[in-house]
């Protein structure tokens, strides 16, 4: 390939190293959110059933309103039990976050290939990134901030929609002779970690703007301009 010069030492320099971190953090954000699987369990007692555990399994993209609890028994508590669904559809927030992580992953792979194979071309034309890459990095940092915010809000709602507060909204639990107790829900610590990775990505991409600025002629030109009045004295 014309102009190709493989130089893996570039990944040890600030621009290359930060790009590797952005690639890794995008993978972690994708995996911790997109790979989650959980379950909510209730303890039911009704006609002919004593302390029966029923469960509702949920996962990414968190369309909870399509998730139904298993029935307590084939006869459904003497005919008083109807299908019980979780509440809420949080797929748009989750998919926004995961899709951004996937796109950033692909961008970082492409950028690393350019840095490793064509860094000499990049240095010879170091004014060009100022108009393209700085805009890209600012936009990406903003999208990470926005997606992390909406995903964090959705996660808080998911915890409510799968926790003990769901009991009062279950009509079947209000039938005479029926008692419902919240048993457990899968820990969502992994999803909390996904929010942390989202915030770390905001910091990385915002910091990358400064690294690009430092790596361009504009920074050197600004330093010369700022120093010139002193030289004249």
mmCIF file with all atom_site columns, N, CA and C in Angstrom, residues 26-39 57-62 94-95 97-99 101-102 151 155 158 186-195 197:
data_model
loop_
_atom_site.group_PDB
_atom_site.id
_atom_site.type_symbol
_atom_site.label_atom_id
_atom_site.label_alt_id
_atom_site.label_comp_id
_atom_site.label_asym_id
_atom_site.label_entity_id
_atom_site.label_seq_id
_atom_site.pdbx_PDB_ins_code
_atom_site.Cartn_x
_atom_site.Cartn_y
_atom_site.Cartn_z
_atom_site.occupancy
_atom_site.B_iso_or_equiv
_atom_site.pdbx_formal_charge
_atom_site.auth_seq_id
_atom_site.auth_comp_id
_atom_site.auth_asym_id
_atom_site.auth_atom_id
_atom_site.pdbx_PDB_model_num
ATOM 1   N N  . UNK A 1 26  ? -14.806 1.738   25.290 1.00 0.00 ? 26  UNK A N  1
ATOM 2   C CA . UNK A 1 26  ? -16.001 1.535   24.456 1.00 0.00 ? 26  UNK A CA 1
ATOM 3   C C  . UNK A 1 26  ? -16.431 0.075   24.512 1.00 0.00 ? 26  UNK A C  1
ATOM 4   N N  . UNK A 1 27  ? -15.460 -0.844  24.474 1.00 0.00 ? 27  UNK A N  1
ATOM 5   C CA . UNK A 1 27  ? -15.760 -2.276  24.576 1.00 0.00 ? 27  UNK A CA 1
ATOM 6   C C  . UNK A 1 27  ? -16.402 -2.588  25.920 1.00 0.00 ? 27  UNK A C  1
ATOM 7   N N  . UNK A 1 28  ? -15.845 -2.037  27.004 1.00 0.00 ? 28  UNK A N  1
ATOM 8   C CA . UNK A 1 28  ? -16.370 -2.296  28.339 1.00 0.00 ? 28  UNK A CA 1
ATOM 9   C C  . UNK A 1 28  ? -17.774 -1.716  28.503 1.00 0.00 ? 28  UNK A C  1
ATOM 10  N N  . UNK A 1 29  ? -17.998 -0.518  27.974 1.00 0.00 ? 29  UNK A N  1
ATOM 11  C CA . UNK A 1 29  ? -19.336 0.090   28.051 1.00 0.00 ? 29  UNK A CA 1
ATOM 12  C C  . UNK A 1 29  ? -20.351 -0.761  27.302 1.00 0.00 ? 29  UNK A C  1
ATOM 13  N N  . UNK A 1 30  ? -19.962 -1.235  26.123 1.00 0.00 ? 30  UNK A N  1
ATOM 14  C CA . UNK A 1 30  ? -20.832 -2.092  25.311 1.00 0.00 ? 30  UNK A CA 1
ATOM 15  C C  . UNK A 1 30  ? -21.161 -3.393  26.043 1.00 0.00 ? 30  UNK A C  1
ATOM 16  N N  . UNK A 1 31  ? -20.122 -4.037  26.586 1.00 0.00 ? 31  UNK A N  1
ATOM 17  C CA . UNK A 1 31  ? -20.291 -5.354  27.189 1.00 0.00 ? 31  UNK A CA 1
ATOM 18  C C  . UNK A 1 31  ? -21.081 -5.301  28.492 1.00 0.00 ? 31  UNK A C  1
ATOM 19  N N  . UNK A 1 32  ? -20.797 -4.308  29.337 1.00 0.00 ? 32  UNK A N  1
ATOM 20  C CA . UNK A 1 32  ? -21.461 -4.250  30.638 1.00 0.00 ? 32  UNK A CA 1
ATOM 21  C C  . UNK A 1 32  ? -22.945 -3.918  30.527 1.00 0.00 ? 32  UNK A C  1
ATOM 22  N N  . UNK A 1 33  ? -23.315 -3.172  29.502 1.00 0.00 ? 33  UNK A N  1
ATOM 23  C CA . UNK A 1 33  ? -24.736 -2.859  29.307 1.00 0.00 ? 33  UNK A CA 1
ATOM 24  C C  . UNK A 1 33  ? -25.418 -3.897  28.414 1.00 0.00 ? 33  UNK A C  1
ATOM 25  N N  . UNK A 1 34  ? -24.829 -4.140  27.242 1.00 0.00 ? 34  UNK A N  1
ATOM 26  C CA . UNK A 1 34  ? -25.462 -5.033  26.271 1.00 0.00 ? 34  UNK A CA 1
ATOM 27  C C  . UNK A 1 34  ? -25.482 -6.495  26.664 1.00 0.00 ? 34  UNK A C  1
ATOM 28  N N  . UNK A 1 35  ? -24.613 -6.904  27.588 1.00 0.00 ? 35  UNK A N  1
ATOM 29  C CA . UNK A 1 35  ? -24.555 -8.316  27.959 1.00 0.00 ? 35  UNK A CA 1
ATOM 30  C C  . UNK A 1 35  ? -25.299 -8.662  29.236 1.00 0.00 ? 35  UNK A C  1
ATOM 31  N N  . UNK A 1 36  ? -26.032 -7.718  29.791 1.00 0.00 ? 36  UNK A N  1
ATOM 32  C CA . UNK A 1 36  ? -26.679 -7.965  31.090 1.00 0.00 ? 36  UNK A CA 1
ATOM 33  C C  . UNK A 1 36  ? -27.908 -8.863  30.943 1.00 0.00 ? 36  UNK A C  1
ATOM 34  N N  . UNK A 1 37  ? -28.067 -9.758  31.919 1.00 0.00 ? 37  UNK A N  1
ATOM 35  C CA . UNK A 1 37  ? -29.271 -10.579 32.057 1.00 0.00 ? 37  UNK A CA 1
ATOM 36  C C  . UNK A 1 37  ? -29.648 -10.643 33.528 1.00 0.00 ? 37  UNK A C  1
ATOM 37  N N  . UNK A 1 38  ? -30.912 -10.418 33.823 1.00 0.00 ? 38  UNK A N  1
ATOM 38  C CA . UNK A 1 38  ? -31.338 -10.400 35.217 1.00 0.00 ? 38  UNK A CA 1
ATOM 39  C C  . UNK A 1 38  ? -32.678 -11.089 35.421 1.00 0.00 ? 38  UNK A C  1
ATOM 40  N N  . UNK A 1 39  ? -33.086 -11.153 36.683 1.00 0.00 ? 39  UNK A N  1
ATOM 41  C CA . UNK A 1 39  ? -34.327 -11.842 37.029 1.00 0.00 ? 39  UNK A CA 1
ATOM 42  C C  . UNK A 1 39  ? -34.906 -11.254 38.300 1.00 0.00 ? 39  UNK A C  1
ATOM 43  N N  . UNK A 1 57  ? -37.680 -12.921 33.854 1.00 0.00 ? 57  UNK A N  1
ATOM 44  C CA . UNK A 1 57  ? -36.307 -12.711 33.376 1.00 0.00 ? 57  UNK A CA 1
ATOM 45  C C  . UNK A 1 57  ? -36.278 -11.542 32.402 1.00 0.00 ? 57  UNK A C  1
ATOM 46  N N  . UNK A 1 58  ? -35.315 -10.642 32.582 1.00 0.00 ? 58  UNK A N  1
ATOM 47  C CA . UNK A 1 58  ? -35.192 -9.480  31.713 1.00 0.00 ? 58  UNK A CA 1
ATOM 48  C C  . UNK A 1 58  ? -33.734 -9.289  31.318 1.00 0.00 ? 58  UNK A C  1
ATOM 49  N N  . UNK A 1 59  ? -33.517 -8.596  30.212 1.00 0.00 ? 59  UNK A N  1
ATOM 50  C CA . UNK A 1 59  ? -32.163 -8.393  29.692 1.00 0.00 ? 59  UNK A CA 1
ATOM 51  C C  . UNK A 1 59  ? -32.182 -7.202  28.741 1.00 0.00 ? 59  UNK A C  1
ATOM 52  N N  . UNK A 1 60  ? -30.981 -6.843  28.249 1.00 0.00 ? 60  UNK A N  1
ATOM 53  C CA . UNK A 1 60  ? -30.882 -5.811  27.209 1.00 0.00 ? 60  UNK A CA 1
ATOM 54  C C  . UNK A 1 60  ? -31.739 -6.231  26.027 1.00 0.00 ? 60  UNK A C  1
ATOM 55  N N  . UNK A 1 61  ? -32.535 -5.345  25.408 1.00 0.00 ? 61  UNK A N  1
ATOM 56  C CA . UNK A 1 61  ? -32.546 -3.869  25.574 1.00 0.00 ? 61  UNK A CA 1
ATOM 57  C C  . UNK A 1 61  ? -33.557 -3.340  26.594 1.00 0.00 ? 61  UNK A C  1
ATOM 58  N N  . UNK A 1 62  ? -33.999 -4.179  27.537 1.00 0.00 ? 62  UNK A N  1
ATOM 59  C CA . UNK A 1 62  ? -34.822 -3.749  28.666 1.00 0.00 ? 62  UNK A CA 1
ATOM 60  C C  . UNK A 1 62  ? -36.211 -3.265  28.253 1.00 0.00 ? 62  UNK A C  1
ATOM 61  N N  . UNK A 1 94  ? -31.119 2.441   26.358 1.00 0.00 ? 94  UNK A N  1
ATOM 62  C CA . UNK A 1 94  ? -30.087 1.405   26.372 1.00 0.00 ? 94  UNK A CA 1
ATOM 63  C C  . UNK A 1 94  ? -29.447 1.239   24.998 1.00 0.00 ? 94  UNK A C  1
ATOM 64  N N  . UNK A 1 95  ? -30.262 1.268   23.955 1.00 0.00 ? 95  UNK A N  1
ATOM 65  C CA . UNK A 1 95  ? -29.738 1.086   22.601 1.00 0.00 ? 95  UNK A CA 1
ATOM 66  C C  . UNK A 1 95  ? -28.925 2.286   22.140 1.00 0.00 ? 95  UNK A C  1
ATOM 67  N N  . UNK A 1 97  ? -27.028 4.119   24.098 1.00 0.00 ? 97  UNK A N  1
ATOM 68  C CA . UNK A 1 97  ? -25.748 3.956   24.778 1.00 0.00 ? 97  UNK A CA 1
ATOM 69  C C  . UNK A 1 97  ? -24.899 2.871   24.116 1.00 0.00 ? 97  UNK A C  1
ATOM 70  N N  . UNK A 1 98  ? -25.500 1.722   23.857 1.00 0.00 ? 98  UNK A N  1
ATOM 71  C CA . UNK A 1 98  ? -24.755 0.586   23.292 1.00 0.00 ? 98  UNK A CA 1
ATOM 72  C C  . UNK A 1 98  ? -24.365 0.846   21.835 1.00 0.00 ? 98  UNK A C  1
ATOM 73  N N  . UNK A 1 99  ? -25.251 1.458   21.064 1.00 0.00 ? 99  UNK A N  1
ATOM 74  C CA . UNK A 1 99  ? -24.937 1.762   19.674 1.00 0.00 ? 99  UNK A CA 1
ATOM 75  C C  . UNK A 1 99  ? -23.776 2.748   19.576 1.00 0.00 ? 99  UNK A C  1
ATOM 76  N N  . UNK A 1 101 ? -21.402 3.109   21.764 1.00 0.00 ? 101 UNK A N  1
ATOM 77  C CA . UNK A 1 101 ? -20.202 2.360   22.125 1.00 0.00 ? 101 UNK A CA 1
ATOM 78  C C  . UNK A 1 101 ? -19.685 1.542   20.943 1.00 0.00 ? 101 UNK A C  1
ATOM 79  N N  . UNK A 1 102 ? -20.594 0.926   20.189 1.00 0.00 ? 102 UNK A N  1
ATOM 80  C CA . UNK A 1 102 ? -20.188 0.131   19.029 1.00 0.00 ? 102 UNK A CA 1
ATOM 81  C C  . UNK A 1 102 ? -19.570 1.002   17.937 1.00 0.00 ? 102 UNK A C  1
ATOM 82  N N  . UNK A 1 151 ? -28.988 7.002   29.883 1.00 0.00 ? 151 UNK A N  1
ATOM 83  C CA . UNK A 1 151 ? -28.901 5.611   30.318 1.00 0.00 ? 151 UNK A CA 1
ATOM 84  C C  . UNK A 1 151 ? -28.915 5.522   31.841 1.00 0.00 ? 151 UNK A C  1
ATOM 85  N N  . UNK A 1 155 ? -31.578 3.486   33.931 1.00 0.00 ? 155 UNK A N  1
ATOM 86  C CA . UNK A 1 155 ? -31.156 2.457   34.886 1.00 0.00 ? 155 UNK A CA 1
ATOM 87  C C  . UNK A 1 155 ? -31.830 2.655   36.234 1.00 0.00 ? 155 UNK A C  1
ATOM 88  N N  . UNK A 1 158 ? -35.247 1.358   35.819 1.00 0.00 ? 158 UNK A N  1
ATOM 89  C CA . UNK A 1 158 ? -35.244 -0.108  35.728 1.00 0.00 ? 158 UNK A CA 1
ATOM 90  C C  . UNK A 1 158 ? -35.190 -0.723  37.121 1.00 0.00 ? 158 UNK A C  1
ATOM 91  N N  . UNK A 1 186 ? -31.826 -9.620  40.568 1.00 0.00 ? 186 UNK A N  1
ATOM 92  C CA . UNK A 1 186 ? -30.411 -9.734  40.240 1.00 0.00 ? 186 UNK A CA 1
ATOM 93  C C  . UNK A 1 186 ? -29.693 -8.411  40.486 1.00 0.00 ? 186 UNK A C  1
ATOM 94  N N  . UNK A 1 187 ? -28.509 -8.495  41.075 1.00 0.00 ? 187 UNK A N  1
ATOM 95  C CA . UNK A 1 187 ? -27.711 -7.295  41.311 1.00 0.00 ? 187 UNK A CA 1
ATOM 96  C C  . UNK A 1 187 ? -27.415 -6.582  39.989 1.00 0.00 ? 187 UNK A C  1
ATOM 97  N N  . UNK A 1 188 ? -27.519 -5.281  40.014 1.00 0.00 ? 188 UNK A N  1
ATOM 98  C CA . UNK A 1 188 ? -27.268 -4.491  38.817 1.00 0.00 ? 188 UNK A CA 1
ATOM 99  C C  . UNK A 1 188 ? -25.961 -3.707  38.917 1.00 0.00 ? 188 UNK A C  1
ATOM 100 N N  . UNK A 1 189 ? -25.034 -4.245  39.684 1.00 0.00 ? 189 UNK A N  1
ATOM 101 C CA . UNK A 1 189 ? -23.731 -3.617  39.815 1.00 0.00 ? 189 UNK A CA 1
ATOM 102 C C  . UNK A 1 189 ? -23.009 -3.470  38.481 1.00 0.00 ? 189 UNK A C  1
ATOM 103 N N  . UNK A 1 190 ? -23.171 -4.465  37.610 1.00 0.00 ? 190 UNK A N  1
ATOM 104 C CA . UNK A 1 190 ? -22.539 -4.403  36.290 1.00 0.00 ? 190 UNK A CA 1
ATOM 105 C C  . UNK A 1 190 ? -23.079 -3.227  35.486 1.00 0.00 ? 190 UNK A C  1
ATOM 106 N N  . UNK A 1 191 ? -24.378 -2.968  35.611 1.00 0.00 ? 191 UNK A N  1
ATOM 107 C CA . UNK A 1 191 ? -24.975 -1.839  34.896 1.00 0.00 ? 191 UNK A CA 1
ATOM 108 C C  . UNK A 1 191 ? -24.492 -0.513  35.480 1.00 0.00 ? 191 UNK A C  1
ATOM 109 N N  . UNK A 1 192 ? -24.267 -0.484  36.793 1.00 0.00 ? 192 UNK A N  1
ATOM 110 C CA . UNK A 1 192 ? -23.672 0.713   37.393 1.00 0.00 ? 192 UNK A CA 1
ATOM 111 C C  . UNK A 1 192 ? -22.282 0.975   36.816 1.00 0.00 ? 192 UNK A C  1
ATOM 112 N N  . UNK A 1 193 ? -21.540 -0.108  36.595 1.00 0.00 ? 193 UNK A N  1
ATOM 113 C CA . UNK A 1 193 ? -20.197 0.007   36.015 1.00 0.00 ? 193 UNK A CA 1
ATOM 114 C C  . UNK A 1 193 ? -20.278 0.570   34.599 1.00 0.00 ? 193 UNK A C  1
ATOM 115 N N  . UNK A 1 194 ? -21.318 0.194   33.857 1.00 0.00 ? 194 UNK A N  1
ATOM 116 C CA . UNK A 1 194 ? -21.461 0.711   32.490 1.00 0.00 ? 194 UNK A CA 1
ATOM 117 C C  . UNK A 1 194 ? -21.613 2.227   32.500 1.00 0.00 ? 194 UNK A C  1
ATOM 118 N N  . UNK A 1 195 ? -22.304 2.760   33.496 1.00 0.00 ? 195 UNK A N  1
ATOM 119 C CA . UNK A 1 195 ? -22.446 4.213   33.617 1.00 0.00 ? 195 UNK A CA 1
ATOM 120 C C  . UNK A 1 195 ? -21.092 4.857   33.916 1.00 0.00 ? 195 UNK A C  1
ATOM 121 N N  . UNK A 1 197 ? -18.159 3.695   33.030 1.00 0.00 ? 197 UNK A N  1
ATOM 122 C CA . UNK A 1 197 ? -17.393 3.687   31.787 1.00 0.00 ? 197 UNK A CA 1
ATOM 123 C C  . UNK A 1 197 ? -17.879 4.772   30.828 1.00 0.00 ? 197 UNK A C  1
#
